[in-house]
């Protein structure tokens, strides 16, 4: 199976359904579906086998090794069998947004259209918001399929714009309707009220096992330590929250010898959902240009190893520890 260099994770699942990096073996089924559904696609003629071979060999093949591809496409599978394809297209890495594209097997459209759109959207959101840390995803659709708008709004997309008489279709001008969804996850500065939840997270069994110091933390010691951190200009603690203001985890940076040392943990009720990758990705946006980051991770802590490797940190091995480092370069917020 091909894999995308830009993605930390390659397979995303929801029950019997999954998306995987677009498979070469599915190319002719995809061509057939596109030709059957050309009426709603930005495609001005029927595709040929030669067209499809050329597209996969000259365009698709190059996407897997790119650091910032302009599109990331997947085969949409039911129990391993391809029944559709789609992904993120027109990716704008600077503004952190992308358009969603999805085409399902034509025979499924009449009775299962909304179900498969909702399933695909739930999967592609994981790619966009958790793995790529995009801020916004959207659809650009000819005003021809009202069931599509039901599926989008059912999954939390907002009707953002109507481009009146924007496209010429069957001898008349038709509207284009755009729906969008923004990432509801964000980091907030910790406050005095977070002292208890941070204490509970710090004493979680799995957190202590992964920590450099595995000893349990005492409440009085924690309160003194936490108050000191809140007052320090060389320490910052952020809480990851969702759109419902539910705290999901914490990330702390401490300035040590010109490097910001990272420590993070995720609430045990929310592990295995990609929040580790997300919390570090959001942290990177908060750091000033030129900031140097460093993280020390036990070589047995596979989830954290995967997070830092997936976000492009440099890595060296020292005894049983992996030392990760990264310098921030680019257009980011100057929060710290």
Short mmCIF file of C-alpha atoms in Angstrom, two decimals:
data_model
loop_
_atom_site.label_atom_id
_atom_site.label_comp_id
_atom_site.label_asym_id
_atom_site.label_seq_id
_atom_site.Cartn_x
_atom_site.Cartn_y
_atom_site.Cartn_z
CA UNK A 1 0.00 0.00 0.00
CA UNK A 2 1.22 3.49 -0.84
CA UNK A 3 1.63 5.96 2.01
CA UNK A 4 1.63 9.73 2.20
CA UNK A 5 4.80 11.27 3.60
CA UNK A 6 2.78 14.20 4.95
CA UNK A 7 0.48 11.98 7.03
CA UNK A 8 1.29 10.50 10.41
CA UNK A 9 -1.46 7.91 9.93
CA UNK A 10 -2.46 6.15 6.71
CA UNK A 11 -5.63 4.21 7.48
CA UNK A 12 -8.74 5.74 9.07
CA UNK A 13 -11.60 3.48 10.10
CA UNK A 14 -15.28 3.70 11.08
CA UNK A 15 -16.75 0.23 11.58
CA UNK A 16 -16.73 -1.66 8.28
CA UNK A 17 -15.61 1.46 6.41
CA UNK A 18 -12.16 2.95 5.96
CA UNK A 19 -10.14 5.29 3.81
CA UNK A 20 -6.63 4.39 2.66
CA UNK A 21 -4.16 6.20 0.36
CA UNK A 22 -5.67 5.95 -3.12
CA UNK A 23 -4.93 2.55 -4.64
CA UNK A 24 -3.76 2.05 -8.20
CA UNK A 25 -6.02 -0.99 -8.49
CA UNK A 26 -9.09 1.22 -8.09
CA UNK A 27 -8.25 3.60 -10.93
CA UNK A 28 -10.62 2.21 -13.57
CA UNK A 29 -13.58 1.88 -11.20
CA UNK A 30 -12.98 5.53 -10.26
CA UNK A 31 -12.85 6.48 -13.94
CA UNK A 32 -16.16 4.73 -14.55
CA UNK A 33 -17.89 6.48 -11.64
CA UNK A 34 -16.58 9.87 -12.73
CA UNK A 35 -17.81 9.36 -16.26
CA UNK A 36 -21.24 8.24 -15.02
CA UNK A 37 -21.50 11.27 -12.73
CA UNK A 38 -19.85 13.87 -14.92
CA UNK A 39 -22.89 16.15 -14.55
CA UNK A 40 -21.86 17.28 -11.04
CA UNK A 41 -18.08 17.24 -11.49
CA UNK A 42 -15.68 19.85 -12.80
CA UNK A 43 -14.85 17.53 -15.68
CA UNK A 44 -15.55 18.67 -19.24
CA UNK A 45 -15.32 15.35 -21.10
CA UNK A 46 -15.41 11.60 -20.58
CA UNK A 47 -12.17 10.11 -19.32
CA UNK A 48 -10.38 7.39 -21.26
CA UNK A 49 -8.24 4.56 -19.94
CA UNK A 50 -5.21 6.42 -21.27
CA UNK A 51 -6.24 9.56 -19.39
CA UNK A 52 -6.56 7.62 -16.17
CA UNK A 53 -3.26 5.80 -16.56
CA UNK A 54 -1.52 9.10 -17.23
CA UNK A 55 -3.17 10.80 -14.24
CA UNK A 56 -2.17 8.06 -11.82
CA UNK A 57 1.40 7.73 -13.12
CA UNK A 58 2.16 11.45 -13.55
CA UNK A 59 0.04 13.16 -10.88
CA UNK A 60 -1.02 10.71 -8.18
CA UNK A 61 2.34 8.94 -7.90
CA UNK A 62 4.13 12.17 -7.00
CA UNK A 63 1.74 13.09 -4.19
CA UNK A 64 2.94 10.39 -1.80
CA UNK A 65 6.44 11.85 -1.37
CA UNK A 66 5.54 15.54 -1.19
CA UNK A 67 5.74 17.49 2.06
CA UNK A 68 2.95 19.87 1.00
CA UNK A 69 0.87 18.17 -1.71
CA UNK A 70 -1.98 20.18 -3.23
CA UNK A 71 -4.28 17.19 -2.84
CA UNK A 72 -4.47 14.01 -0.76
CA UNK A 73 -6.74 11.32 -2.17
CA UNK A 74 -8.08 8.10 -0.67
CA UNK A 75 -9.89 4.96 -1.72
CA UNK A 76 -13.09 4.62 0.33
CA UNK A 77 -13.54 0.97 1.31
CA UNK A 78 -16.18 -1.29 2.78
CA UNK A 79 -14.51 -4.37 4.25
CA UNK A 80 -11.55 -3.80 1.95
CA UNK A 81 -13.57 -3.31 -1.26
CA UNK A 82 -13.48 0.08 -2.94
CA UNK A 83 -16.92 1.72 -3.17
CA UNK A 84 -15.79 5.32 -3.64
CA UNK A 85 -12.90 7.73 -3.51
CA UNK A 86 -12.18 11.28 -2.41
CA UNK A 87 -10.06 13.43 -0.22
CA UNK A 88 -8.75 16.94 0.28
CA UNK A 89 -8.06 19.02 -2.82
CA UNK A 90 -6.89 22.58 -3.48
CA UNK A 91 -5.04 22.41 -0.16
CA UNK A 92 -3.90 25.86 0.96
CA UNK A 93 -1.11 25.24 3.45
CA UNK A 94 -0.61 28.93 4.26
CA UNK A 95 -4.26 29.60 5.11
CA UNK A 96 -4.77 26.05 6.45
CA UNK A 97 -7.85 25.11 4.44
CA UNK A 98 -8.86 22.57 1.81
CA UNK A 99 -11.82 21.57 -0.33
CA UNK A 100 -13.47 18.17 0.15
CA UNK A 101 -14.05 15.93 -2.86
CA UNK A 102 -15.97 12.64 -2.79
CA UNK A 103 -17.44 10.34 -5.43
CA UNK A 104 -19.13 7.06 -4.53
CA UNK A 105 -20.05 4.05 -6.61
CA UNK A 106 -22.92 5.22 -8.81
CA UNK A 107 -25.23 2.35 -7.83
CA UNK A 108 -25.11 3.48 -4.18
CA UNK A 109 -26.32 7.01 -4.83
CA UNK A 110 -30.06 6.36 -4.94
CA UNK A 111 -30.50 4.68 -1.53
CA UNK A 112 -27.24 5.19 0.39
CA UNK A 113 -26.08 8.65 -0.69
CA UNK A 114 -26.46 10.41 2.65
CA UNK A 115 -25.09 7.50 4.69
CA UNK A 116 -21.85 7.28 2.71
CA UNK A 117 -21.33 11.04 2.59
CA UNK A 118 -21.70 11.24 6.39
CA UNK A 119 -19.33 8.31 6.89
CA UNK A 120 -16.74 9.74 4.53
CA UNK A 121 -16.96 13.18 6.12
CA UNK A 122 -16.33 11.73 9.58
CA UNK A 123 -13.18 10.05 8.25
CA UNK A 124 -11.81 12.94 6.21
CA UNK A 125 -12.25 15.28 9.19
CA UNK A 126 -9.77 13.13 11.10
CA UNK A 127 -7.25 13.62 8.30
CA UNK A 128 -7.83 17.36 8.03
CA UNK A 129 -8.11 18.41 11.66
CA UNK A 130 -6.09 15.78 13.54
CA UNK A 131 -3.30 14.77 11.18
CA UNK A 132 -2.85 17.88 9.02
CA UNK A 133 -4.02 20.42 11.63
CA UNK A 134 -6.01 22.37 9.04
CA UNK A 135 -8.26 25.13 10.29
CA UNK A 136 -11.09 24.82 7.75
CA UNK A 137 -12.54 22.37 5.23
CA UNK A 138 -15.26 23.16 2.73
CA UNK A 139 -17.30 21.89 -0.22
CA UNK A 140 -17.94 23.59 -3.55
CA UNK A 141 -20.98 21.99 -5.18
CA UNK A 142 -23.20 22.71 -8.15
CA UNK A 143 -26.79 23.22 -6.96
CA UNK A 144 -27.92 19.86 -8.31
CA UNK A 145 -27.97 17.44 -5.34
CA UNK A 146 -30.08 18.56 -2.36
CA UNK A 147 -29.28 15.33 -0.49
CA UNK A 148 -25.68 16.50 -0.28
CA UNK A 149 -26.65 19.58 1.70
CA UNK A 150 -28.61 17.42 4.15
CA UNK A 151 -25.55 15.23 4.75
CA UNK A 152 -23.27 18.22 5.21
CA UNK A 153 -25.54 20.00 7.65
CA UNK A 154 -26.19 16.76 9.55
CA UNK A 155 -22.44 16.48 10.18
CA UNK A 156 -22.00 20.06 11.38
CA UNK A 157 -21.12 21.90 8.17
CA UNK A 158 -22.49 25.42 7.79
CA UNK A 159 -23.91 26.84 4.58
CA UNK A 160 -21.43 29.63 4.02
CA UNK A 161 -22.14 31.08 0.58
CA UNK A 162 -24.26 30.85 -2.55
CA UNK A 163 -22.50 31.92 -5.73
CA UNK A 164 -25.44 32.96 -7.87
CA UNK A 165 -25.51 31.70 -11.48
CA UNK A 166 -21.86 30.80 -11.15
CA UNK A 167 -21.64 27.86 -13.60
CA UNK A 168 -23.11 27.11 -17.02
CA UNK A 169 -24.94 23.78 -17.09
CA UNK A 170 -27.30 22.40 -19.78
CA UNK A 171 -27.88 25.76 -21.46
CA UNK A 172 -28.44 27.71 -18.25
CA UNK A 173 -26.50 29.25 -15.41
CA UNK A 174 -26.76 27.51 -12.02
CA UNK A 175 -25.71 28.38 -8.48
CA UNK A 176 -22.74 26.98 -6.60
CA UNK A 177 -23.31 26.32 -2.90
CA UNK A 178 -20.45 26.27 -0.41
CA UNK A 179 -20.53 24.62 3.01
CA UNK A 180 -17.67 24.74 5.51
CA UNK A 181 -16.54 23.47 8.88
CA UNK A 182 -13.77 24.83 11.07
CA UNK A 183 -11.69 22.99 13.61
CA UNK A 184 -13.29 23.48 17.02
CA UNK A 185 -10.20 22.36 18.94
CA UNK A 186 -7.91 24.98 20.45
CA UNK A 187 -5.40 25.65 23.22
CA UNK A 188 -6.15 28.00 26.09
CA UNK A 189 -3.82 29.22 28.80
CA UNK A 190 -4.22 27.29 32.05
CA UNK A 191 -5.64 29.06 35.10
CA UNK A 192 -5.69 28.48 38.87
CA UNK A 193 -8.93 26.53 38.41
CA UNK A 194 -7.04 23.84 36.44
CA UNK A 195 -4.88 22.80 39.38
CA UNK A 196 -6.98 19.71 40.22
CA UNK A 197 -7.38 18.33 36.73
CA UNK A 198 -3.67 18.77 36.03
CA UNK A 199 -2.90 16.93 39.26
CA UNK A 200 -5.18 14.06 38.23
CA UNK A 201 -3.66 13.89 34.76
CA UNK A 202 -0.12 13.95 36.15
CA UNK A 203 -0.85 10.99 38.47
CA UNK A 204 -2.52 8.88 35.79
CA UNK A 205 -0.82 5.45 35.81
CA UNK A 206 0.14 5.55 32.14
CA UNK A 207 1.48 9.10 32.44
CA UNK A 208 3.69 8.18 35.40
CA UNK A 209 5.02 5.13 33.56
CA UNK A 210 6.01 7.29 30.59
CA UNK A 211 7.46 10.11 32.71
CA UNK A 212 11.17 10.51 33.39
CA UNK A 213 10.34 10.54 37.11
CA UNK A 214 7.85 7.71 37.68
CA UNK A 215 7.08 8.52 41.33
CA UNK A 216 3.54 9.60 42.25
CA UNK A 217 3.08 13.33 42.82
CA UNK A 218 1.82 14.61 46.17
CA UNK A 219 -0.97 17.20 46.27
CA UNK A 220 0.84 19.81 48.37
CA UNK A 221 3.95 19.56 46.19
CA UNK A 222 1.81 19.88 43.08
CA UNK A 223 0.06 23.05 44.31
CA UNK A 224 3.38 24.74 45.10
CA UNK A 225 4.84 23.67 41.76
CA UNK A 226 1.75 24.76 39.81
CA UNK A 227 1.55 28.23 41.39
CA UNK A 228 5.21 28.74 40.61
CA UNK A 229 4.66 27.76 36.96
CA UNK A 230 1.72 30.15 36.59
CA UNK A 231 3.87 33.07 37.76
CA UNK A 232 6.91 32.17 35.64
CA UNK A 233 7.59 33.89 32.32
CA UNK A 234 9.67 30.87 31.35
CA UNK A 235 6.83 28.36 31.62
CA UNK A 236 3.51 28.11 29.80
CA UNK A 237 0.78 25.51 30.28
CA UNK A 238 -2.00 25.11 27.75
CA UNK A 239 -5.19 23.09 27.94
CA UNK A 240 -6.52 21.39 24.80
CA UNK A 241 -10.29 21.90 24.59
CA UNK A 242 -13.00 21.11 22.10
CA UNK A 243 -15.92 23.24 20.97
CA UNK A 244 -17.86 22.27 24.09
CA UNK A 245 -15.06 23.57 26.35
CA UNK A 246 -14.26 20.02 27.51
CA UNK A 247 -10.58 19.72 28.57
CA UNK A 248 -8.86 16.91 26.67
CA UNK A 249 -5.22 17.22 27.70
CA UNK A 250 -2.36 19.55 28.54
CA UNK A 251 0.92 20.66 27.05
CA UNK A 252 3.62 22.54 28.94
CA UNK A 253 6.75 24.27 27.69
CA UNK A 254 9.62 25.35 29.95
CA UNK A 255 12.48 27.52 28.75
CA UNK A 256 15.72 25.68 29.51
CA UNK A 257 19.01 26.91 28.03
CA UNK A 258 17.32 28.68 25.07
CA UNK A 259 15.10 25.69 24.22
CA UNK A 260 11.45 25.18 25.06
CA UNK A 261 11.17 21.76 26.72
CA UNK A 262 7.84 20.04 25.92
CA UNK A 263 5.73 17.94 28.25
CA UNK A 264 2.23 16.81 27.29
CA UNK A 265 -0.44 14.30 28.27
CA UNK A 266 -3.95 13.40 27.14
CA UNK A 267 -6.89 12.58 29.42
CA UNK A 268 -7.22 8.77 29.57
CA UNK A 269 -10.84 9.00 28.36
CA UNK A 270 -9.71 10.58 25.10
CA UNK A 271 -6.62 8.60 24.12
CA UNK A 272 -6.28 6.84 20.79
CA UNK A 273 -8.11 9.63 18.90
CA UNK A 274 -5.14 11.58 17.56
CA UNK A 275 -5.18 14.29 20.24
CA UNK A 276 -1.47 13.88 20.96
CA UNK A 277 -0.63 14.88 17.41
CA UNK A 278 -3.19 17.68 17.52
CA UNK A 279 -2.01 19.23 20.79
CA UNK A 280 1.61 19.47 19.62
CA UNK A 281 0.55 20.76 16.19
CA UNK A 282 -1.49 23.51 17.84
CA UNK A 283 1.44 24.31 20.12
CA UNK A 284 3.68 24.86 17.09
CA UNK A 285 1.32 27.58 15.89
CA UNK A 286 1.70 29.46 19.18
CA UNK A 287 5.47 29.65 19.23
CA UNK A 288 7.41 32.63 17.96
CA UNK A 289 9.47 32.34 14.80
CA UNK A 290 12.96 31.11 15.65
CA UNK A 291 11.88 29.28 18.80
CA UNK A 292 13.71 26.02 19.45
CA UNK A 293 11.76 23.04 20.81
CA UNK A 294 13.02 19.95 22.56
CA UNK A 295 11.28 16.84 23.92
CA UNK A 296 12.69 13.83 25.75
CA UNK A 297 10.71 10.62 25.21
CA UNK A 298 11.31 7.11 26.48
CA UNK A 299 12.04 4.73 23.60
CA UNK A 300 9.19 2.53 24.88
CA UNK A 301 6.62 5.36 24.64
CA UNK A 302 5.46 4.53 21.11
CA UNK A 303 2.48 6.94 20.91
CA UNK A 304 4.66 9.97 21.73
CA UNK A 305 7.44 8.78 19.44
CA UNK A 306 4.90 8.65 16.63
CA UNK A 307 3.64 12.17 17.40
CA UNK A 308 7.03 13.87 17.24
CA UNK A 309 8.21 11.86 14.25
CA UNK A 310 4.98 12.62 12.40
CA UNK A 311 5.44 16.36 12.98
CA UNK A 312 8.93 16.40 11.52
CA UNK A 313 11.05 16.73 14.66
CA UNK A 314 14.71 15.79 14.37
CA UNK A 315 15.60 12.76 16.49
CA UNK A 316 18.65 11.35 18.21
CA UNK A 317 18.90 8.37 20.58
CA UNK A 318 20.63 8.82 23.93
CA UNK A 319 20.70 5.63 26.01
CA UNK A 320 17.03 4.62 26.37
CA UNK A 321 15.73 8.10 25.52
CA UNK A 322 14.80 9.68 22.20
CA UNK A 323 15.64 13.38 22.06
CA UNK A 324 13.47 15.33 19.61
CA UNK A 325 14.17 18.87 18.46
CA UNK A 326 12.66 21.36 16.06
CA UNK A 327 13.16 25.01 15.19
CA UNK A 328 10.07 27.03 14.32
CA UNK A 329 10.25 28.75 10.95
CA UNK A 330 7.34 30.24 9.03
CA UNK A 331 4.32 32.47 9.37
CA UNK A 332 2.96 31.69 12.84
CA UNK A 333 1.45 33.48 15.80
CA UNK A 334 3.82 35.18 18.21
CA UNK A 335 2.23 34.04 21.45
CA UNK A 336 5.31 32.83 23.33
#
